[in-house]
Short mmCIF file of C-alpha atoms in Angstrom, two decimals:
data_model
loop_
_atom_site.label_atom_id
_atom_site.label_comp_id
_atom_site.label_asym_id
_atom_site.label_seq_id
_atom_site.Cartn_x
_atom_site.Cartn_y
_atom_site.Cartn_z
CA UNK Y 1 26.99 -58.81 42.60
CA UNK Y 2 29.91 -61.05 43.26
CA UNK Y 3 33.86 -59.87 43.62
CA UNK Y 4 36.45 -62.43 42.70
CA UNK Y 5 38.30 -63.67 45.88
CA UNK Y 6 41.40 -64.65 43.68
CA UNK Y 7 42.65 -61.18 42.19
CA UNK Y 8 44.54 -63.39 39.15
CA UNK Y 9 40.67 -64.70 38.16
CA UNK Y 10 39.76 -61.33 36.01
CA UNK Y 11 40.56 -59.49 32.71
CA UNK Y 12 40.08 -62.50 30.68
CA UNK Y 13 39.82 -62.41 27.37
CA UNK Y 14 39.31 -65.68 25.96
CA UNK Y 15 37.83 -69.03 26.76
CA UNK Y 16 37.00 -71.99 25.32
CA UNK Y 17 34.54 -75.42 25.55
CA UNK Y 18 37.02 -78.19 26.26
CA UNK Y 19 35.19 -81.76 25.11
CA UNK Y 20 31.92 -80.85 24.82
CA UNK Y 21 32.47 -83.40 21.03
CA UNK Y 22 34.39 -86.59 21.65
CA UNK Y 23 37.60 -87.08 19.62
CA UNK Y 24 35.62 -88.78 16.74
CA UNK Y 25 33.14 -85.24 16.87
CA UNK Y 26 29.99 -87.02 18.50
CA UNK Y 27 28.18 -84.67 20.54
CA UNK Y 28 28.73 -85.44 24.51
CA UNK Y 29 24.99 -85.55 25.92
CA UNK Y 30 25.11 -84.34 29.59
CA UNK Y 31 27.20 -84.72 32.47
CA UNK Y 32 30.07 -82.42 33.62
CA UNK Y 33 31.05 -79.85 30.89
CA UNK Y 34 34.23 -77.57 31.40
CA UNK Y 35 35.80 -74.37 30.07
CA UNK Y 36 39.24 -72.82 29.93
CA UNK Y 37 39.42 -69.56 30.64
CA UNK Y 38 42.82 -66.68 30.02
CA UNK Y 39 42.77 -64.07 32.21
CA UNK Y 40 45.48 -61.33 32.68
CA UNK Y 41 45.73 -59.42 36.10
CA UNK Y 42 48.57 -57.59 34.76
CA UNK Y 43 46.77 -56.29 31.45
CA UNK Y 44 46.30 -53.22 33.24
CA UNK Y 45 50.55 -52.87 32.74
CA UNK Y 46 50.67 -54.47 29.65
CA UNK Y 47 48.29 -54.85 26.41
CA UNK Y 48 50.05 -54.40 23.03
CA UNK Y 49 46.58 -54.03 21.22
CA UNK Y 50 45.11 -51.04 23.61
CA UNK Y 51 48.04 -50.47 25.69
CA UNK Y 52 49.69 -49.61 27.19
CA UNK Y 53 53.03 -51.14 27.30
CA UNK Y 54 54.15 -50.14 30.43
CA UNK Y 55 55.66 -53.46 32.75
CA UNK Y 56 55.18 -57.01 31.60
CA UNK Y 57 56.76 -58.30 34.60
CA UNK Y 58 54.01 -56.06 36.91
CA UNK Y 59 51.75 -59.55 36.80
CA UNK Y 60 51.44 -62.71 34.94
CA UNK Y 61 48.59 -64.14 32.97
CA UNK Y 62 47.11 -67.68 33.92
CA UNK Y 63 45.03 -70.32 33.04
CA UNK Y 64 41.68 -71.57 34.42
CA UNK Y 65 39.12 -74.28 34.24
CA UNK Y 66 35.92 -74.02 34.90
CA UNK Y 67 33.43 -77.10 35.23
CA UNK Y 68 29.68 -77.44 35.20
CA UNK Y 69 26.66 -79.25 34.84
CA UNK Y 70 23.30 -78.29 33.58
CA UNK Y 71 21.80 -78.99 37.09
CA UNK Y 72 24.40 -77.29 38.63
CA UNK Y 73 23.96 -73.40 40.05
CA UNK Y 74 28.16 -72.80 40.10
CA UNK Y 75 31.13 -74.07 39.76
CA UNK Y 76 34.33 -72.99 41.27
CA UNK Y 77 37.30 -72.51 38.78
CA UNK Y 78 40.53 -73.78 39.26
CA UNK Y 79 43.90 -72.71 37.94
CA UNK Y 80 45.79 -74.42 35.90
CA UNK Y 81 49.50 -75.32 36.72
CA UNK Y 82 52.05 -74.07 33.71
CA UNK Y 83 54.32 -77.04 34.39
CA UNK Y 84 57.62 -76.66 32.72
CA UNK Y 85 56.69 -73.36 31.58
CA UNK Y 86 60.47 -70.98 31.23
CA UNK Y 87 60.32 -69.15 34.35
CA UNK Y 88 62.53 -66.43 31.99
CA UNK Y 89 59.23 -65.54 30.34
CA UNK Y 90 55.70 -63.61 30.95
CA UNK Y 91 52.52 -64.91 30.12
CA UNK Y 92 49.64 -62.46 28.93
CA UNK Y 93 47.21 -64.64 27.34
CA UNK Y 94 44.89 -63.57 24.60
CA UNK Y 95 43.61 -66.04 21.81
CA UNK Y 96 43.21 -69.45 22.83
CA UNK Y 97 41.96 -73.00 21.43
CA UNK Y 98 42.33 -76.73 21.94
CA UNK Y 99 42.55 -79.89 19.88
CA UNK Y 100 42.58 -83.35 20.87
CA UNK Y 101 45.87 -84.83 19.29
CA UNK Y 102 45.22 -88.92 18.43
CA UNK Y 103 49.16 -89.77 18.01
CA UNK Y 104 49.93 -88.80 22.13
CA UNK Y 105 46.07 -89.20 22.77
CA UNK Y 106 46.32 -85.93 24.69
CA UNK Y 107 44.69 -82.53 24.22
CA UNK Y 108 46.84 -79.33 23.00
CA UNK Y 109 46.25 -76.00 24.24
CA UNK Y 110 47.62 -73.12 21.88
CA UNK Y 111 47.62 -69.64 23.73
CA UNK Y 112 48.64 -66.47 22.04
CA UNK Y 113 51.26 -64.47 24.58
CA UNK Y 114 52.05 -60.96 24.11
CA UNK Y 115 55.55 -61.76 25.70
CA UNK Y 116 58.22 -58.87 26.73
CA UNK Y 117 59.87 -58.34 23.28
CA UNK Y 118 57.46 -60.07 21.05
CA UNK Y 119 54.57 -62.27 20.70
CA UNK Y 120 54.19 -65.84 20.23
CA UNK Y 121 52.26 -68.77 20.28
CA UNK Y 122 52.62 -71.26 23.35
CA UNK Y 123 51.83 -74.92 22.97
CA UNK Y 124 50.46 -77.14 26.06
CA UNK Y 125 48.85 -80.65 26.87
CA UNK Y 126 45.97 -80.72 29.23
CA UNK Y 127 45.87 -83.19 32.50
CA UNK Y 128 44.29 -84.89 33.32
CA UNK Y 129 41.73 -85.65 30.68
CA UNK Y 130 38.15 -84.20 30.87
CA UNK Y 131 36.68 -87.61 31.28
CA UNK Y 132 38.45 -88.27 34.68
CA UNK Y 133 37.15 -84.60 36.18
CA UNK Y 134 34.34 -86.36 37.69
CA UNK Y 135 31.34 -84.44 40.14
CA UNK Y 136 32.96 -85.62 43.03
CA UNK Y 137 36.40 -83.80 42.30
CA UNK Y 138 34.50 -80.73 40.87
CA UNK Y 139 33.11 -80.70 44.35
CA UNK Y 140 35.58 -81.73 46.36
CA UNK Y 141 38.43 -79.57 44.17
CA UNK Y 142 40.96 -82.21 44.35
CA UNK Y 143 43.72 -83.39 41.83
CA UNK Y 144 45.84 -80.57 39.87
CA UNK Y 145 44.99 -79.77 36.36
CA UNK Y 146 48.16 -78.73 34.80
CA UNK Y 147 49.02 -77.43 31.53
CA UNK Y 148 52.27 -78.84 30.15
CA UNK Y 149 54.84 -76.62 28.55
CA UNK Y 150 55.35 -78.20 25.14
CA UNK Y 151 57.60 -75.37 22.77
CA UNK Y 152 57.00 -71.83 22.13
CA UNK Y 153 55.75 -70.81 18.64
CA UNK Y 154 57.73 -67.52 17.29
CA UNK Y 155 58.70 -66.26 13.99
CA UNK Y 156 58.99 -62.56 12.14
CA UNK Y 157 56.14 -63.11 10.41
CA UNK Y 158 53.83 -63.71 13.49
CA UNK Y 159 53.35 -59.50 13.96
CA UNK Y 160 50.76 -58.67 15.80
CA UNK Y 161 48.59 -61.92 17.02
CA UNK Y 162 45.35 -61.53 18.54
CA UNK Y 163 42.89 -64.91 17.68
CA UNK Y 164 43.96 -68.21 16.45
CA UNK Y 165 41.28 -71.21 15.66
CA UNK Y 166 43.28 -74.65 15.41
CA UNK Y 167 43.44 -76.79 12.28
CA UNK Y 168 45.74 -79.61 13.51
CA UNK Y 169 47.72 -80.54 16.28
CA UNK Y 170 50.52 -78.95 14.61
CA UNK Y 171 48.65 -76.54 12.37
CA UNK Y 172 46.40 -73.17 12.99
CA UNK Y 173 44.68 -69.71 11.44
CA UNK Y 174 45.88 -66.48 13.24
CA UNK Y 175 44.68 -62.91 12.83
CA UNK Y 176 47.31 -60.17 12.92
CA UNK Y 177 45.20 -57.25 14.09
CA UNK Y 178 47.82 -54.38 12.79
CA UNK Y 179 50.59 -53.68 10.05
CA UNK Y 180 51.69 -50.78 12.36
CA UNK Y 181 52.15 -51.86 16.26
CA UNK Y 182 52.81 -50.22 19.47
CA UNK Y 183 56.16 -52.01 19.46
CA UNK Y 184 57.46 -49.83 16.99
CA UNK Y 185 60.20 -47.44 19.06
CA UNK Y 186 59.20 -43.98 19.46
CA UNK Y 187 55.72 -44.05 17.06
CA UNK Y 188 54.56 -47.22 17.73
CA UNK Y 189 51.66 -45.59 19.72
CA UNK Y 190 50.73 -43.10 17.35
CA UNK Y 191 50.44 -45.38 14.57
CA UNK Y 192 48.50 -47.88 16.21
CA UNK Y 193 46.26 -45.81 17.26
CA UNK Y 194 46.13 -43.89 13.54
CA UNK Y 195 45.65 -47.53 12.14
CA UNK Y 196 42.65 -48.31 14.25
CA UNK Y 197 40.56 -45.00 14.43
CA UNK Y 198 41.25 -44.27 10.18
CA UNK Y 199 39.95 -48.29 9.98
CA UNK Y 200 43.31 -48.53 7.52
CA UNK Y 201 42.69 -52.78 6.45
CA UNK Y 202 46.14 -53.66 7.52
CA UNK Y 203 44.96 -57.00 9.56
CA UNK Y 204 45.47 -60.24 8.11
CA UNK Y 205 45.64 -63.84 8.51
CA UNK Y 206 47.98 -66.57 8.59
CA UNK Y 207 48.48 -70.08 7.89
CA UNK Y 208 50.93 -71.40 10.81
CA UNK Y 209 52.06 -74.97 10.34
CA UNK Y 210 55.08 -76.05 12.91
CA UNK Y 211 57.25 -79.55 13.30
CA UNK Y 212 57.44 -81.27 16.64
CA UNK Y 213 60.90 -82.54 16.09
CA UNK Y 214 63.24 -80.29 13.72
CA UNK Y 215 61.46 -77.36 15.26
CA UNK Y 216 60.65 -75.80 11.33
CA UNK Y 217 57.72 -73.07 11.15
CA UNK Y 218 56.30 -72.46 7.98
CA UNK Y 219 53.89 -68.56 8.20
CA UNK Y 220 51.82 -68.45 4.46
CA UNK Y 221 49.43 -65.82 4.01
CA UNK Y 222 45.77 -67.56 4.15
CA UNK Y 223 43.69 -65.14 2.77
CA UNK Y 224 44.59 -63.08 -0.19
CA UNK Y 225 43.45 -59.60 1.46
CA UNK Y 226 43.93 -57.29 4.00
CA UNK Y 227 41.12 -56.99 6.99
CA UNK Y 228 40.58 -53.61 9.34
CA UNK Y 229 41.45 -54.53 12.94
CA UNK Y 230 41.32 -58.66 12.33
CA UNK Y 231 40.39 -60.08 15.56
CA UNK Y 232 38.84 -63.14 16.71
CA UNK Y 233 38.68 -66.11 14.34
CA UNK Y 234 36.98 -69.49 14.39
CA UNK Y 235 36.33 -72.28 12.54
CA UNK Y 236 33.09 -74.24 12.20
CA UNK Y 237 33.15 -77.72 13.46
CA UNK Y 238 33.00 -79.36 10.12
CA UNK Y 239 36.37 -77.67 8.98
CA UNK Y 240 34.55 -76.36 6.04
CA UNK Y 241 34.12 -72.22 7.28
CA UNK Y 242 35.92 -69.87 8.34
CA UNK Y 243 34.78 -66.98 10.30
CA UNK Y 244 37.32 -63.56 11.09
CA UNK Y 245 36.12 -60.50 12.82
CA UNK Y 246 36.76 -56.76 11.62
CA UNK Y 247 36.72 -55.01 15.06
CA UNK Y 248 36.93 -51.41 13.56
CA UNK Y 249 34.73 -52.60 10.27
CA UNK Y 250 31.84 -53.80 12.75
CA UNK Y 251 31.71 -57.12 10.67
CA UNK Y 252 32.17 -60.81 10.39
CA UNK Y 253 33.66 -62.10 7.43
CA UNK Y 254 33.19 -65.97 6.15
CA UNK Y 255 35.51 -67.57 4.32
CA UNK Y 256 35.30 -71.34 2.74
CA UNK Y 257 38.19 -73.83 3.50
CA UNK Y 258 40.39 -75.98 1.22
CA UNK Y 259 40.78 -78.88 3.39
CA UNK Y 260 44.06 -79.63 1.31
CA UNK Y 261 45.86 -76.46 1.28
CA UNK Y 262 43.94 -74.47 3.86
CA UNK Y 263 43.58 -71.74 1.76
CA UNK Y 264 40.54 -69.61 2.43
CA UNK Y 265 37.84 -68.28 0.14
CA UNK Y 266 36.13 -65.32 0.70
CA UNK Y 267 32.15 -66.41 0.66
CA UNK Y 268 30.01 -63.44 2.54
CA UNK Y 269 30.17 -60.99 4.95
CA UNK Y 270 27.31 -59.71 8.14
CA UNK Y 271 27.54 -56.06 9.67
CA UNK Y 272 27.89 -56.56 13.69
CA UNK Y 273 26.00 -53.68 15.96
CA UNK Y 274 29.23 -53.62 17.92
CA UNK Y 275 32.94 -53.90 17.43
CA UNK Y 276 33.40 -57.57 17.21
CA UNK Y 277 36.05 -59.14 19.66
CA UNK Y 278 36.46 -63.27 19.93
CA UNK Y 279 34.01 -65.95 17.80
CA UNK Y 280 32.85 -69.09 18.87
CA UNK Y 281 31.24 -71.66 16.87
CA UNK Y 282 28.23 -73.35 18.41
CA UNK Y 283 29.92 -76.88 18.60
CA UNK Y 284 26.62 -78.78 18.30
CA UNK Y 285 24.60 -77.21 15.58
CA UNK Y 286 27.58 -76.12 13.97
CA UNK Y 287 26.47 -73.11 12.37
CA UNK Y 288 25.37 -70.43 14.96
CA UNK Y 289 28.47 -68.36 15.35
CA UNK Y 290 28.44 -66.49 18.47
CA UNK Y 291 30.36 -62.51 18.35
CA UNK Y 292 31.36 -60.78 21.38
CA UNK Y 293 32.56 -57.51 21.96
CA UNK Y 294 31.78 -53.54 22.91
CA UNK Y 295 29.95 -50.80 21.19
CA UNK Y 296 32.23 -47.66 21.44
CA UNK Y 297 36.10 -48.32 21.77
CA UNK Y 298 36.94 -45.30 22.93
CA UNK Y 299 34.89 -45.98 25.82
CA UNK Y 300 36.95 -49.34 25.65
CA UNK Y 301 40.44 -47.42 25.42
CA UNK Y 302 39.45 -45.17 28.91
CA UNK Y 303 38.60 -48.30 30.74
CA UNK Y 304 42.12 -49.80 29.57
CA UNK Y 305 43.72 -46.45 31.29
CA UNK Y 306 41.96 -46.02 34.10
CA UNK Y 307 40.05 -43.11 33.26
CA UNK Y 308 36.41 -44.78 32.89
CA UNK Y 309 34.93 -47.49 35.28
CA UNK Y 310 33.65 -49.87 32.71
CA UNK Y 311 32.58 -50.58 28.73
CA UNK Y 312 29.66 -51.37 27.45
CA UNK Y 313 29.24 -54.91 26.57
CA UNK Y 314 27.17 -57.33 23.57
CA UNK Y 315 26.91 -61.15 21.96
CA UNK Y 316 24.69 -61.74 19.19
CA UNK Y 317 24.37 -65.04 17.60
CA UNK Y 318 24.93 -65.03 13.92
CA UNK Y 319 22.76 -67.95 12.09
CA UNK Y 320 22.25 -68.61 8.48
CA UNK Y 321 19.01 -67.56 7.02
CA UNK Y 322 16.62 -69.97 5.26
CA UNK Y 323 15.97 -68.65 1.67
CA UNK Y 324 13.59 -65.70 1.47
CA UNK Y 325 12.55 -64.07 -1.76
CA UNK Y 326 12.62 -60.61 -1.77
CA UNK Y 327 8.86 -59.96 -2.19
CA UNK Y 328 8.69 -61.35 1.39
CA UNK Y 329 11.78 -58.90 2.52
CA UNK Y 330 10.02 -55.96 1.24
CA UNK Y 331 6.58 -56.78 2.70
CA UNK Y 332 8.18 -57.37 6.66
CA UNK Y 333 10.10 -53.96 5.97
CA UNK Y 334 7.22 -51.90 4.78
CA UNK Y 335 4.74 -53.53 7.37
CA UNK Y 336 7.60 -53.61 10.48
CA UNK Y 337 6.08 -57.38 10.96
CA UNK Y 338 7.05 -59.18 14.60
CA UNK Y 339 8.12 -62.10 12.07
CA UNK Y 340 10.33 -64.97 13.28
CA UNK Y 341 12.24 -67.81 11.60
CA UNK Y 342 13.02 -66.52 8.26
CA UNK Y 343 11.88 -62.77 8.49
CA UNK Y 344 14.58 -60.14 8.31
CA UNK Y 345 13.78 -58.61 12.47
CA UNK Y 346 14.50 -60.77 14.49
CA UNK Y 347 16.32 -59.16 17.45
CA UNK Y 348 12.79 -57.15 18.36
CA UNK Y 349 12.97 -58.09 21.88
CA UNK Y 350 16.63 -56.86 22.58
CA UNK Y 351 16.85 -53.74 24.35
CA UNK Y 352 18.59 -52.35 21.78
CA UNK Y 353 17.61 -54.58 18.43
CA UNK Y 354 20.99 -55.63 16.45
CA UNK Y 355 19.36 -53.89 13.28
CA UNK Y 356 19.22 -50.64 14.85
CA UNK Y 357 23.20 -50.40 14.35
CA UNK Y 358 23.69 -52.68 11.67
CA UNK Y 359 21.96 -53.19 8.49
CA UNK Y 360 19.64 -56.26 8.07
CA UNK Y 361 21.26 -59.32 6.28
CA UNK Y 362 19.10 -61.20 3.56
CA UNK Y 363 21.75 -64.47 4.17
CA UNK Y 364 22.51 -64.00 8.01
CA UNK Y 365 20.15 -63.08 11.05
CA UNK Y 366 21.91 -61.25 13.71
CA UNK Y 367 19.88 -61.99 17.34
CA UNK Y 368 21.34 -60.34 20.74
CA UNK Y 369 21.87 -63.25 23.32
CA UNK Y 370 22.87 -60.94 26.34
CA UNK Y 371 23.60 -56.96 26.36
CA UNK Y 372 24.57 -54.70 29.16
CA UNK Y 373 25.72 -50.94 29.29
CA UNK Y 374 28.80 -51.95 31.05
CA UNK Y 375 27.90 -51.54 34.76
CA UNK Y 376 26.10 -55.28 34.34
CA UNK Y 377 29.09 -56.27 32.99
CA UNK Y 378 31.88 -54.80 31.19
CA UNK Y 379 33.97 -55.25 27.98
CA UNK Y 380 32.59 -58.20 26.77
CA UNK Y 381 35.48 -60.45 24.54
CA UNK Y 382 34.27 -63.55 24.43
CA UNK Y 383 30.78 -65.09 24.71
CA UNK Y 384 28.59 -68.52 23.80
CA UNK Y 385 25.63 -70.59 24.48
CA UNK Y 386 25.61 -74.09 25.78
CA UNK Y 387 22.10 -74.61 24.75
CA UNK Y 388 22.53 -78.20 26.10
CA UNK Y 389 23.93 -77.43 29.32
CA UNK Y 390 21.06 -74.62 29.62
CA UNK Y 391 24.56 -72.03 30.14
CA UNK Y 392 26.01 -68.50 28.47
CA UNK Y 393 29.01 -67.44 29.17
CA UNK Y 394 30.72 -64.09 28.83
CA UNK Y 395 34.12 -62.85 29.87
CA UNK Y 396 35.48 -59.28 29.73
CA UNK Y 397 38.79 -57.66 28.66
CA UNK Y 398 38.78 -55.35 31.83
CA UNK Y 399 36.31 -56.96 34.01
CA UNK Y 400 37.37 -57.41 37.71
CA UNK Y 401 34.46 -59.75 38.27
CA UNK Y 402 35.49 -62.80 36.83
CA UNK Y 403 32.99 -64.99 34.66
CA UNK Y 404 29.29 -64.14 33.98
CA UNK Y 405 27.66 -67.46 33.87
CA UNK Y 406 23.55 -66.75 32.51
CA UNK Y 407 20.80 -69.65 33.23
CA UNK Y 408 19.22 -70.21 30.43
CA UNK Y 409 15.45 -71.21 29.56
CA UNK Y 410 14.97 -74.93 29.80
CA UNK Y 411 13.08 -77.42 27.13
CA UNK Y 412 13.43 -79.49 24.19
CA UNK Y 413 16.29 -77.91 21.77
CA UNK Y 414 14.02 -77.63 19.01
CA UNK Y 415 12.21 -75.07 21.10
CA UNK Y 416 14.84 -72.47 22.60
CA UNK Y 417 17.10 -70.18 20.54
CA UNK Y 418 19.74 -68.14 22.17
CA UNK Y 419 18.07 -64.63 22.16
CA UNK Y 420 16.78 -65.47 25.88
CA UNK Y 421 18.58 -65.80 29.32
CA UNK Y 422 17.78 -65.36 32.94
CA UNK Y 423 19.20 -65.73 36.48
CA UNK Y 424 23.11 -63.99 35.19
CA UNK Y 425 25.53 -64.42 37.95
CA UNK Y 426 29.11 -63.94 38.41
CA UNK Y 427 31.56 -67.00 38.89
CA UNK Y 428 34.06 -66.07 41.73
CA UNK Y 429 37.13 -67.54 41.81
CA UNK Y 430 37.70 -69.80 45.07
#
């Protein structure tokens, strides 16, 4: 077990794949592969969702990325510079995403930060590009990567922002996780926490669409109801789904896009065994969604105050079924059959199987990719499977350790699924 030599390399909470698709959306076959990663020393001081709200200033939030290669054991991440970034104002990271922007042929990084007084949305371009972070600087850590300070993103409307998934390079879904926040003078904690534990659907999400030049943001509401505890959100690489997470309803909602006015459809819902945290889309078969989060948040609420060591941690990939009659669901439930591919179990080899805590889903399987009680790993937020790069990934809320980077089995695509890892390891900062 590995301790992170850089204290600022921990309590991250989100991360994404950075150019695993070119900008025209072809898949990127092998080579070096990278990640950035938001982590939070300070979150300890300051956390607006589980508090507490104590000093913003106590330590500031950063930036990492983290590059690999399938034949590679371990990287080293590197931080990011915040060039130009108001020296006035904190950073505490939490959502995160990046789009590749055609018209300055530069990548944008949006970061949700739960700043001082309120929270907003900051706006970055990435340098160099991914293409020019060749094996030799990856191992001979030269040449800054900096994150450019483009604007900051504020308005009343953005509340209480937890996960954003990017649309455009000036356009992007965010989840408000509560109507009633712990920035509210004098009851601000009380009704939080009243929110969350009576699962009150006071979450929503938003439609954000910003101008470069006059500065105008425009907040409309994107989906027509309210969601318990909306957290993570992602959309599928085609642009045509939408996937939000209900941390306190234990589910994943889907939602169909109109590619013209963004607007977004409800189309299903699958029960999670966990409280969901942060989605990811699998970027090359683009529809395995991968949910991340912990099993019992009040466990997740001691860790957050000190008075428990760690949280119990789980990501599942969620994958559309192939269609099943029901004759065939009620044979593999009466019988308990070991049945793969379209049967309804088919998490039987997970310690704990997802359908022991959730109910089974005729349209979506639920399989466990990694689990841990919390002293493997703790508080689990974010989560995926680079099938290609034989790689999972997991980062935790409140875990000192840094990234947990899993080996996973090697062969033809066609014949792995991400229910199976080996050789998990912890990425130390250098």
């Amino acid at each position: 077990m590995l301790s992170a030599n850089n204290p600022e390399f921990r309590f991250c909470e989100d991360m994404v794949q950075w150019n695993l698709a070119d900008v025209d959306g072809r898949t990127t076959q092998g080579g070096v592969r990278h990640l950035i990663v938001g982590c939070d020393p300070g979150r300890m001081s300051w956390n607006p969702v589980t508090g507490p709200l104590r000093d913003p200033w106590a330590a500031q939030g950063s930036l990492w990325l983290y590059s690999y290669s399938s034949g590679s054991s371990r990287g080293v991440p590197r931080k990011l510079e915040l060039k130009g970034f108001p020296k006035t104002s904190v950073f505490h990271p939490f959502g995160i995403d990046i789009t590749y922007d055609p018209r300055d042929k530069q990548y944008r990084l949006f970061a949700i930060n739960q700043g001082e007084n309120a929270s907003s949305v900051e706006v970055f371009t990435l340098s160099p590009p991914p293409s020019s972070l060749n094996d030799n600087k990856i191992r001979q850590q030269r040449g800054a990567v900096e994150a450019t300070y483009v604007k900051t993103i504020s308005h009343p409307g953005i509340v209480s922002p937890n996960g954003l998934a990017i649309i455009s390079p000036n356009s992007f879904y965010i989840t408000n996780d509560h109507a009633l926040t712990r920035r509210i003078p004098h009851v601000g904690d009380i009704a939080h926490v009243f929110e969350t534990f009576a699962k009150f659907p006071g979450g929503w999400v938003d439609l954000i669409e910003f101008d470069d030049d006059d500065g105008e943001t425009k907040v409309t509401r994107a989906i027509d109801h309210k969601i318990p505890f909306a957290n993570g959100i992602a959309m599928s690489p085609n642009g045509q789904t939408v996937a939000v997470a209900s941390s306190t309803g234990n589910s994943v909602s889907f939602y169909r896009r109109n590619a013209t006015t963004n607007h977004l459809k409800y189309d299903s819902q699958v029960d999670i065994p966990f409280h969901p945290d942060n989605l990811a889309y699998d970027v090359l078969d683009g529809k395995t969604l991968y949910a991340s989060g912990t099993p019992f948040y009040p466990d997740l609420i001691k860790v957050s105050k000190g008075k428990k060591v760690y949280s119990s941690s789980w990501l599942v990939a969620v994958s559309p079924r192939a269609p099943t009659t029901k004759d065939e669901h009620y044979r593999e439930a009466r019988k308990g059959e070991r049945i793969r591919g379209n049967g309804l179990f088919v998490d039987l080899d997970a310690p704990i199987a997802s359908h022991v805590r959730a109910p089974l889903n005729p349209k979506w399987a639920v399989r466990t990719v990694w689990q841990s009680n919390g002293s493997g790993y703790s508080a689990s937020a974010t989560g995926f499977v680079d099938l290609e790069g034989g790689k999972a990934f997991v980062v935790g809320l409140y875990e000192p350790r840094g990234l947990l980077q899993c080996d996973m089995e090697t062969g033809p695509r066609e014949d792995r699924d991400a229910s199976t890892s080996a050789d998990a390891q912890f990425v130390e900062s250098g």
